[in-house]
Coordinates of C-alpha atoms and ligand atoms in Angstrom, one line a residue:
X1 CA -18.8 55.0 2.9
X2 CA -18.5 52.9 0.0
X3 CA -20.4 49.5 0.2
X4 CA -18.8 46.5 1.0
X5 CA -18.3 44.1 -1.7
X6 CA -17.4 41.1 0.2
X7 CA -19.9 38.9 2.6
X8 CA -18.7 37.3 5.0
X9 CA -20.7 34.3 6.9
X10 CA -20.2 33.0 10.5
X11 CA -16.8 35.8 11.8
X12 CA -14.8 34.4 14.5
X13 CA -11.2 34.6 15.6
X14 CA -9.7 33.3 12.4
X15 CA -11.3 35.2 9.7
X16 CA -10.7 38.8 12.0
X17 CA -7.2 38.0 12.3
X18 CA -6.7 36.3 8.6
X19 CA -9.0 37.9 5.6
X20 CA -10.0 40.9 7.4
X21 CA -6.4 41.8 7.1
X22 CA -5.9 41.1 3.9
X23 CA -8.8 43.4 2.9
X24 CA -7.6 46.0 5.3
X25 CA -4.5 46.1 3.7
X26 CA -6.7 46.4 0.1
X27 CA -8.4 49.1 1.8
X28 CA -5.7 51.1 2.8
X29 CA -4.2 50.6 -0.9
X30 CA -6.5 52.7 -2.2
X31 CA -9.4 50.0 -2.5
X32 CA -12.3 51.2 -0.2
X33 CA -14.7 48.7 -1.7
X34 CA -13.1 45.9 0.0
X35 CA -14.9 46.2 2.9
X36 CA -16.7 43.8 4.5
X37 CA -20.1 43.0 5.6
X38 CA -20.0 40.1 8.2
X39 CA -23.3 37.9 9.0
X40 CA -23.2 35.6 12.1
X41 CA -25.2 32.9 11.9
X42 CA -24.7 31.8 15.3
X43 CA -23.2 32.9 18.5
X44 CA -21.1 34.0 19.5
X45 CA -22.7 37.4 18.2
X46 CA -20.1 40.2 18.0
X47 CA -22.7 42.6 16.1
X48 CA -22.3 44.9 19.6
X49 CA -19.1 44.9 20.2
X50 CA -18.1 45.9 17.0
X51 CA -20.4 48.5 16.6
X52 CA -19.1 49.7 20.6
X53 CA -15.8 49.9 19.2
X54 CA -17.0 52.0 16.4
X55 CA -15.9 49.2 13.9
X56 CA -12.7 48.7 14.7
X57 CA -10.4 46.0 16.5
X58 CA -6.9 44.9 16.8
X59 CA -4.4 42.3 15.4
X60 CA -1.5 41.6 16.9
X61 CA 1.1 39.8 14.6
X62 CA 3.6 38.5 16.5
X63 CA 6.9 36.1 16.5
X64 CA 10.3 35.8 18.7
X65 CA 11.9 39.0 16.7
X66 CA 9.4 41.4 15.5
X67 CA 5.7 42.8 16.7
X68 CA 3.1 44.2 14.4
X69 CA 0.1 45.8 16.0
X70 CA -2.7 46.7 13.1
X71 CA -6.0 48.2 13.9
X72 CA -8.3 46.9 11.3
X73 CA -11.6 48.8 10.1
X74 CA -12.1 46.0 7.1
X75 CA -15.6 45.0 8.6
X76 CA -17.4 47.7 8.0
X77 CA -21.0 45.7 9.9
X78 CA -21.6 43.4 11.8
X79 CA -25.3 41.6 11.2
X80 CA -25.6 39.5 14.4
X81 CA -28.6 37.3 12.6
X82 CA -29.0 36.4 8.8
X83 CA -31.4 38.1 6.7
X84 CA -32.7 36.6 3.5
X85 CA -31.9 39.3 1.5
X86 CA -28.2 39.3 2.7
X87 CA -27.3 38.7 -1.2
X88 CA -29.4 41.6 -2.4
X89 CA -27.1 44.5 -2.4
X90 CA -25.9 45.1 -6.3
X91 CA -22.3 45.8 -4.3
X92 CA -21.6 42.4 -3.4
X93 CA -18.7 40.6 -5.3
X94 CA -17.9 38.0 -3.1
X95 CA -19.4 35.7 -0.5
X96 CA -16.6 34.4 2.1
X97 CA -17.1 31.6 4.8
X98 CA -15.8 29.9 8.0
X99 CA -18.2 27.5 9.0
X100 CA -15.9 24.8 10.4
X101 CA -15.7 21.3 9.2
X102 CA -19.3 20.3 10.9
X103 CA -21.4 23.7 8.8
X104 CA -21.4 21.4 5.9
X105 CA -23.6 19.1 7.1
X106 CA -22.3 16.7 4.8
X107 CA -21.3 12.4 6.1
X108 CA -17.8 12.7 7.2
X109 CA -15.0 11.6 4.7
X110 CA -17.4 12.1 1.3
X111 CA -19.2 14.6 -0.1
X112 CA -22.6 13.7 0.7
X113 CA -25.2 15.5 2.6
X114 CA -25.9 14.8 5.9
X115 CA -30.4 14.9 5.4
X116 CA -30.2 14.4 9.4
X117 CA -28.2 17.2 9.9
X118 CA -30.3 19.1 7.2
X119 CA -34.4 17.6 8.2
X120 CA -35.4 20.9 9.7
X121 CA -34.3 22.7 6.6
X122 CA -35.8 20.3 4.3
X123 CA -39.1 20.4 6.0
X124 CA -39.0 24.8 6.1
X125 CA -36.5 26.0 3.7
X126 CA -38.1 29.3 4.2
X127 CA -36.8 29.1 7.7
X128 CA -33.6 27.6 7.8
X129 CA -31.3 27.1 10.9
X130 CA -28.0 26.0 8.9
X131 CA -25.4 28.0 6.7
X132 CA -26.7 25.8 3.9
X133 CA -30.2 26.7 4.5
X134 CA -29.3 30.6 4.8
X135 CA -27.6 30.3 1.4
X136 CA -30.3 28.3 -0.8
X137 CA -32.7 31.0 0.8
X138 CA -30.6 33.8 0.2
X139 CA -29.3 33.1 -3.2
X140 CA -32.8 32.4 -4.5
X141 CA -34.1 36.0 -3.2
X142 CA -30.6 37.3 -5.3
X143 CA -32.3 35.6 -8.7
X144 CA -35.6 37.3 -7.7
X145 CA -34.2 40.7 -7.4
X146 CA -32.9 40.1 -11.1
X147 CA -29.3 40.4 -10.1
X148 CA -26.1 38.1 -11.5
X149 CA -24.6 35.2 -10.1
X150 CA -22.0 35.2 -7.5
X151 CA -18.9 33.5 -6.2
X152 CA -19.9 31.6 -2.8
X153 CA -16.1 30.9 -1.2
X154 CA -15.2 28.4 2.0
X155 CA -12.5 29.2 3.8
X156 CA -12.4 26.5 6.2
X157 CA -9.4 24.1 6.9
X158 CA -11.0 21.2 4.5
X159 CA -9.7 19.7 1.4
X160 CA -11.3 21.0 -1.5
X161 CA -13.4 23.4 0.4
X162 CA -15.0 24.5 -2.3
X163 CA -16.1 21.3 -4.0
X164 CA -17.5 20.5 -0.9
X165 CA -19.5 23.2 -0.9
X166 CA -20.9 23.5 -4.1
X167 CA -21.7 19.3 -4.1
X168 CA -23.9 19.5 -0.4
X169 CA -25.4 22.9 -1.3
X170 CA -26.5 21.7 -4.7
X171 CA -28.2 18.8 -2.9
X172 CA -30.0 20.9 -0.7
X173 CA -31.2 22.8 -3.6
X174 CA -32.6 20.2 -5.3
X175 CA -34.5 18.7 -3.3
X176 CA -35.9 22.2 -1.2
X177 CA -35.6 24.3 -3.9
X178 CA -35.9 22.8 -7.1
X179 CA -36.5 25.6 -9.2
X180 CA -33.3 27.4 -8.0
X181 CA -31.0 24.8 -9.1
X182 CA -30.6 25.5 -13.0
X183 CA -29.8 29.1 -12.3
X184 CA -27.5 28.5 -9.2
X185 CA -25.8 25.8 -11.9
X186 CA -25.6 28.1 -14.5
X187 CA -24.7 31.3 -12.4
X188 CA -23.1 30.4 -9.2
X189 CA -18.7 29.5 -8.8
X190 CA -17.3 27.7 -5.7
X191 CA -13.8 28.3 -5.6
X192 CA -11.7 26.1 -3.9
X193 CA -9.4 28.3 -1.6
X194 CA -7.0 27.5 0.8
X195 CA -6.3 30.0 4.3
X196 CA -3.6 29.9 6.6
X197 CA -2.5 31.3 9.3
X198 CA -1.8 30.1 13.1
X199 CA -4.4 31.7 15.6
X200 CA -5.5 30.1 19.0
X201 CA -8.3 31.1 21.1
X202 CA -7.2 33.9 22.6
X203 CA -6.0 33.5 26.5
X204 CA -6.3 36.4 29.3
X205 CA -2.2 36.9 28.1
X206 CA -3.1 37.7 24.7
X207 CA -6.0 40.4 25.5
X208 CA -3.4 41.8 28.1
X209 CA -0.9 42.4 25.5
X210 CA -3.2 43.6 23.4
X211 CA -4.5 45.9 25.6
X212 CA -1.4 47.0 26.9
X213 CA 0.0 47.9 23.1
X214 CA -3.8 49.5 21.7
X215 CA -3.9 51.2 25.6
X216 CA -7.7 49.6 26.1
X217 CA -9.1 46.2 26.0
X218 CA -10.5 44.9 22.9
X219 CA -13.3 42.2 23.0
X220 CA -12.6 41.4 19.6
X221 CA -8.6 41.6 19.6
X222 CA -6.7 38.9 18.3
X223 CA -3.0 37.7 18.7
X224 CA -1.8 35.6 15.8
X225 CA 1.6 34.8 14.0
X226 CA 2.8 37.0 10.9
X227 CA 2.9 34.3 8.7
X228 CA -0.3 34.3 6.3
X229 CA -1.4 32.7 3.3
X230 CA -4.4 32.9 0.6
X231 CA -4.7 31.1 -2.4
X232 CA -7.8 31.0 -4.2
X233 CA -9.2 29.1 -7.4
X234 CA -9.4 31.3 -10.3
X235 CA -13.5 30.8 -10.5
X236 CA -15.1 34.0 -10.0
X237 CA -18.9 34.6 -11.0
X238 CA -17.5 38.8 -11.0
X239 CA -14.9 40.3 -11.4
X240 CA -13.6 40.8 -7.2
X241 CA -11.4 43.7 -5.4
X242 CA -7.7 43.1 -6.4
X243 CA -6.7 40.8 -3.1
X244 CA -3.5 39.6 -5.6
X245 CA -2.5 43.4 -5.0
X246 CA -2.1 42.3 -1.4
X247 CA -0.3 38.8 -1.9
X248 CA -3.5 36.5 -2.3
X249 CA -2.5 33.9 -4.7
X250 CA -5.1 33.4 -7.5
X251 CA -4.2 30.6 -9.3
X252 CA -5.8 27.7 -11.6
X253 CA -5.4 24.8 -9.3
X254 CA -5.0 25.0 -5.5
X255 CA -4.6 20.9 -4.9
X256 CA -1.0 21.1 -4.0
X257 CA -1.1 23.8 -1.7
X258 CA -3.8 22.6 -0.2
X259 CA -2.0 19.5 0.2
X260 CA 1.2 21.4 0.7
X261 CA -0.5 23.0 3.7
X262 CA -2.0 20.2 5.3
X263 CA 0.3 18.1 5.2
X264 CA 3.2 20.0 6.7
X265 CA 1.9 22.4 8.9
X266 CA -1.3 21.0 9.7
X267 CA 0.2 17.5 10.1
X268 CA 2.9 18.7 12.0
X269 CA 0.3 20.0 14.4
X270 CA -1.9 17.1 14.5
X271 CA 1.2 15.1 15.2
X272 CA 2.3 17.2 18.1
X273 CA -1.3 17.6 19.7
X274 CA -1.2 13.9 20.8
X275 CA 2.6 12.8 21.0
X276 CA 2.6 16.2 22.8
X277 CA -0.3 16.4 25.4
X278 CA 0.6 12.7 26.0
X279 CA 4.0 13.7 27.0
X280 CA 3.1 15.9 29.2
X281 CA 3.4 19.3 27.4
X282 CA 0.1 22.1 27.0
X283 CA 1.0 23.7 23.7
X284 CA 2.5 23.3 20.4
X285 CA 5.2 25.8 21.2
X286 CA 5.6 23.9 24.7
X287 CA 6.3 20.2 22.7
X288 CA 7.6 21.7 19.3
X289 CA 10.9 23.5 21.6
X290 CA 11.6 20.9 23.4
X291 CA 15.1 19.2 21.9
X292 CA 14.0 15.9 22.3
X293 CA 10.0 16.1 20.3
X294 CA 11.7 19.2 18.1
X295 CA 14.2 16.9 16.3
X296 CA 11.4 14.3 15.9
X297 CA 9.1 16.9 14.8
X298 CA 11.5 17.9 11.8
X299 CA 11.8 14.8 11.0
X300 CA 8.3 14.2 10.4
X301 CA 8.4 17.3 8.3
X302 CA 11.1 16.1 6.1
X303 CA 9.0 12.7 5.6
X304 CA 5.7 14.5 5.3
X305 CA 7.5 17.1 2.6
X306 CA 8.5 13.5 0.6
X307 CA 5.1 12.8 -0.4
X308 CA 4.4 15.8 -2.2
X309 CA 4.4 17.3 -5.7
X310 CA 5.9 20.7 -4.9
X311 CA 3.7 23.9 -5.5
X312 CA 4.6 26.5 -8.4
X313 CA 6.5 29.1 -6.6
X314 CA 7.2 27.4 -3.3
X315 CA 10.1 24.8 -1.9
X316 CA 9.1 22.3 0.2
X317 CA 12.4 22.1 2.2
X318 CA 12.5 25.9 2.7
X319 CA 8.5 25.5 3.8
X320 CA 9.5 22.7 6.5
X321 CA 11.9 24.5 7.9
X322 CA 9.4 27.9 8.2
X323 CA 7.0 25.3 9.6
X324 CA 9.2 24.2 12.6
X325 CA 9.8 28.0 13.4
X326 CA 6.6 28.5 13.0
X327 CA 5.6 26.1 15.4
X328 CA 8.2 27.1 17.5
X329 CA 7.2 31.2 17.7
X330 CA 7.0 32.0 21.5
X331 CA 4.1 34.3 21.1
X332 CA 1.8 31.6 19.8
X333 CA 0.7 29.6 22.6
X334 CA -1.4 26.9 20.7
X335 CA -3.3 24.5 23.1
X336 CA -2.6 20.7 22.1
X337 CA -6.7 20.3 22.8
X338 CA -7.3 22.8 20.6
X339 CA -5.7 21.1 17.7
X340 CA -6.7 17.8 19.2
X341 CA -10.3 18.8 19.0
X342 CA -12.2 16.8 15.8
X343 CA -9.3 15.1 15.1
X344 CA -11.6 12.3 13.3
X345 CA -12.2 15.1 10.2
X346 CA -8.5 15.2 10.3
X347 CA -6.4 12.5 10.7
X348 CA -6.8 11.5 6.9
X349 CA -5.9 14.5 4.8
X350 CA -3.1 15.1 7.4
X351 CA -1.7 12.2 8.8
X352 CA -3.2 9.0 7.1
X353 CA -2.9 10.0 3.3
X354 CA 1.3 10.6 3.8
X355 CA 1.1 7.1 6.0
X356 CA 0.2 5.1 2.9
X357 CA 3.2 6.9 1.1
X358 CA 5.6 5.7 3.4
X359 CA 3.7 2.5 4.9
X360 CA 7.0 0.0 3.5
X361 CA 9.4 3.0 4.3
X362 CA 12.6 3.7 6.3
X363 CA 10.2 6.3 8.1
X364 CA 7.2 4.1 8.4
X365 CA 8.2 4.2 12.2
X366 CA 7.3 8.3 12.7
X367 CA 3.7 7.3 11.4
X368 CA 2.9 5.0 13.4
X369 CA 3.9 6.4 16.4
X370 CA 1.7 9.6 15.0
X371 CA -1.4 7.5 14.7
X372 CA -0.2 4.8 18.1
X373 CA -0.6 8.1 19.8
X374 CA -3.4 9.4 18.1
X375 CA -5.3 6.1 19.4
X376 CA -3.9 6.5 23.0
X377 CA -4.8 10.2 23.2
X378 CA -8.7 9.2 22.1
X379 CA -8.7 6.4 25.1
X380 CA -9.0 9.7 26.9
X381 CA -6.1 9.2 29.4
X382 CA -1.9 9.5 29.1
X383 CA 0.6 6.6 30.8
X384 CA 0.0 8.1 34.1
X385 CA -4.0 7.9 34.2
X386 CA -4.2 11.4 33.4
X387 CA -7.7 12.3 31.5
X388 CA -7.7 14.0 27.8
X389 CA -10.5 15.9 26.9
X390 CA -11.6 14.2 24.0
X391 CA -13.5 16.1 21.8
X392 CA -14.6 14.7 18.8
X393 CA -17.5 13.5 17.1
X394 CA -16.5 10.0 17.3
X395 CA -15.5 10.4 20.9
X396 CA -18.4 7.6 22.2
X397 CA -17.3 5.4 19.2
X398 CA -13.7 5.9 20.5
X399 CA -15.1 4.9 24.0
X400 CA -16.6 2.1 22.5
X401 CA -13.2 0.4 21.0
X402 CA -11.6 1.0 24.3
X403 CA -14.3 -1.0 26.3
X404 CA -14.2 -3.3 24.0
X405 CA -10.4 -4.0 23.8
X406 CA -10.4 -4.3 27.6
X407 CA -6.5 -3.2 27.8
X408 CA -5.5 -5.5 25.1
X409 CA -3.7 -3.3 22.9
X410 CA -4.3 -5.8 19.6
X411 CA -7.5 -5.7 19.8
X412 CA -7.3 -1.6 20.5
X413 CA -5.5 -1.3 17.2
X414 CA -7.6 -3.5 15.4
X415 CA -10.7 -1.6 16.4
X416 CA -9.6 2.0 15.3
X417 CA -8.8 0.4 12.3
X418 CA -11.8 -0.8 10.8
X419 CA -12.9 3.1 11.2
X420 CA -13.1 4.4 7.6
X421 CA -10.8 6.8 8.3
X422 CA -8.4 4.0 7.5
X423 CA -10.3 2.1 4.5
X424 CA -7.0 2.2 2.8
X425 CA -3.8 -0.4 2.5
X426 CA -2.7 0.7 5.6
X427 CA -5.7 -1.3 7.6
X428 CA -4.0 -4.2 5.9
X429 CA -0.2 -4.0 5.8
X430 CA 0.8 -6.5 8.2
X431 CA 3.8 -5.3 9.7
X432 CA 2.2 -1.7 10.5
X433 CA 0.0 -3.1 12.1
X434 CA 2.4 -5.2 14.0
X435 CA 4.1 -1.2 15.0
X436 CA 1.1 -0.3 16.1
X437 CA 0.6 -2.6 18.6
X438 CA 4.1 -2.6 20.3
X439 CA 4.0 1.5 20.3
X440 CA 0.1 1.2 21.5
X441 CA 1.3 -1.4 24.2
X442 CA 4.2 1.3 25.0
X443 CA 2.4 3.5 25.7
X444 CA 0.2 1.9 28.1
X445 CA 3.5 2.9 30.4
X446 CA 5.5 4.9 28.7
X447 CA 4.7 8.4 27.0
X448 CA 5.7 9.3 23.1
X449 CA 8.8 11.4 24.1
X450 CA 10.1 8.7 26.4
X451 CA 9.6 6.4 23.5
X452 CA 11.5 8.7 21.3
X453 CA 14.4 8.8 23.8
X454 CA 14.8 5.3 24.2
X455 CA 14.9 5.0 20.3
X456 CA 16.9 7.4 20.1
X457 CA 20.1 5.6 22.3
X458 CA 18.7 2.3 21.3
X459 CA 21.5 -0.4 20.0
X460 CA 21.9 -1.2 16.5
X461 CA 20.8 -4.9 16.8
X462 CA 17.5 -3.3 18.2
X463 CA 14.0 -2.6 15.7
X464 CA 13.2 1.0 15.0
X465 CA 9.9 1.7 16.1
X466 CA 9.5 5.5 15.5
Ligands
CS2_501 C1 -5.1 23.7 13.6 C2 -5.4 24.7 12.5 O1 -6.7 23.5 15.2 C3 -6.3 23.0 14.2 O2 -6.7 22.1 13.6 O3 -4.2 22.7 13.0 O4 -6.5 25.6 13.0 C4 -4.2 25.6 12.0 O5 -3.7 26.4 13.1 C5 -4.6 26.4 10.9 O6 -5.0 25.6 9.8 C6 -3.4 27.3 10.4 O7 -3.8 27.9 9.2

């Protein structure tokens, strides 16, 4: 079989269901070297399963009208531990990565490295424990074994993945291995890509329906919607398998899809994990159907949609309206904890950065309702006492604002907002802040969609909140 020319660290869930297909599909166009060599660097380890499944798994792709089962053989291995000489093979083209937000051991909100997050690795280097550390060590046995440089691309949900990447790594570098940074400078590209696609964790209904269509259960099966995009910067170290053959967008400048992205879908999400589980409902489907959150919901796309510069080859209205639908597909069953989950990494590239947009606004109101309930939902318990799983790594600073407060939702608001997360005009327009408390203060008794109701047969002569 031919080698694989793509690398892929830290497999879960979302890369089987997302570039695995695209490379099968490259595959099965008459591309056999895009195969793909998966490393996991932590568990869960599939390495077994795969290879019991001799190599293959399935993905079902499915919305209200149509059904797509596709039995994908992309991943041609599965290395269940990293080996330093994963870069060595004179096949490899590409290096892929899901390492979610926290693998970049970098300080929240900049693109810094975390040296706490990284002391093990700067005190061994030749026996690392992070993705970071596994790279540096990997990339410097590639120069040894005299072979070219190579493209190293993230595909986690981050803003300017790549960047990110290249700025921590290169710090790394410097400092634990200082004779590799010239040549990884001089010979190594960080492409900033961005990756969607919707796929939860997957519940005992999806691995039944999976097994019922494939006609045996498949530990690595995995239900997701048909909707799926790729677009990657145009910064390759080598030339790479033809993915534009199978509708990845290569293109100069991903910002604004990024931002395209983010804003709409992902904000629409984030927005609907809080107002959502605070009203009661378990997943995004759940809230996004309902008539009452749905019509709010589509307004929120339409105001998120505002603030951006439109993408070559896309419309914004058209990709609001795919979004609600989206969001509304009764096969995806998206917990609102799951999207809730690290909702500190973000709240600003979502929620916040659209908020300053429209701060002085007519729709002012639908942001801070977003980020009332984004502070309620973090206090860890709805109108009715209920507990939220918070899950987050500023969930004991959240705690902390909530003691302090003592009920008094002023002083709540005031506390998330000295958070950096909101180091930004917003922290100091008067009268959002004003919204912020009476919605906070609402929903002390009231939940989002109640709010939303009484707004929405409220009297003329009365304020609009939200
Ligand atoms: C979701 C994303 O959990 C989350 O934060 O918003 O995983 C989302 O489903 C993906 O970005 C879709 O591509």
């Amino acid at each position: 079989m031919t080698s694989p020319s793509i690398l892929h660290l830290s497999p879960g869930a979302f890369h089987r269901a997302h570039q695995a297909v695209y490379a099968d599909a490259l595959i099965r166009a008459g591309h056999p070297e895009a195969g793909i060599r998966d490393v996991c660097l932590f568990p869960p380890l599939i390495g077994q399963a795969h290879a019991a499944q001799g190599g293959a798994y399935h993905v079902l792709l499915r919305d209200g009208t149509t059904q797509d089962l596709r039995r994908i053989t992309a991943i041609r291995e599965v290395l269940d531990r990293p080996d330093p000489a994963m870069l060595c093979d004179p096949a490899l083209r590409l290096v892929t990565m899901t390492l979610t937000e926290k693998g970049y051991c970098h300080v929240p909100g900049t693109q810094r490295l975390d040296r706490d997050a990284m002391s093990s690795d700067l005190a061994d280097p030749l026996h690392p424990q992070t993705a970071l550390g596994w790279l540096a060590l990997a990339l410097a046995r590639r120069r040894d074994a005299g072979l070219p440089g190579i493209t190293l691309a993230s595909c986690d949900n981050i803003p300017v993945n790549g960047r990110l990447l290249e700025a921590v790594l290169s710090a790394y570098v410097a400092e634990a291995w200082p004779d590799l940074a010239g040549w990884m400078a001089a010979n190594v590209t960080f492409p900033v890509s961005m990756v969607d696609r919707i796929v939860p964790r997957v519940d005992p209904a999806a691995a039944q329906a999976i097994a019922d269509l494939a006609g045996a259960p498949d530990a690595l099966g995995v239900v997701a919607e048909p909707f799926g995009q790729w677009v990657i910067e145009d910064r390759f170290a080598l030339p790479i398998p033809p993915l534009d053959k199978v509708g990845v967008q290569i293109v100069a400048d991903v910002a604004p899809y990024e931002r395209m992205k983010h804003r709409i879908l992902n904000g629409a999400q984030t927005a609907i994990a809080h107002l959502g589980a605070l009203s009661g409902f378990a997943t995004s489907y759940d809230a996004a159907s309902d008539p009452v959150m749905g019509v709010w919901l589509a307004r929120f796309c339409t105001a998120q949609a505002q603030t951006l510069e439109c993408p070559p080859g896309e419309d914004l209205d058209a990709y609001a309206r795919a979004t609600m639908a989206r969001l509304r597909n009764p096969h995806i069953r998206h917990p609102l904890t799951q999207i809730g989950t690290d909702s500190s990494f973000k709240l600003g590239q979502r929620i916040v950065e659209a908020a300053e947009h429209h701060l002085d606004g007519p729709q002012a109101g639908l942001y801070a309702l977003t980020i009332a309930a984004w502070m309620r939902y973090n206090t860890g318990r709805d109108a009715a006492g209920r507990p939220i799983p918070v899950d987050d790594p500023l969930a004991a600073v959240f705690k902390e604002i909530d003691r302090a407060a003592q009920g008094d939702p002023s002083a709540l608001v005031q506390g998330y907002l000295r958070l950096d997360l909101f180091d930004c005009p917003l922290r100091r327009n008067a009268q959002f802040r004003n919204r912020l408390v009476s919605l906070c203060a609402m929903l002390d008794t009231r939940t989002p969609r109640e709010i939303i109701e009484a707004q929405r047969n409220r009297s003329d002569a009365e304020e609009e909140l939200c």
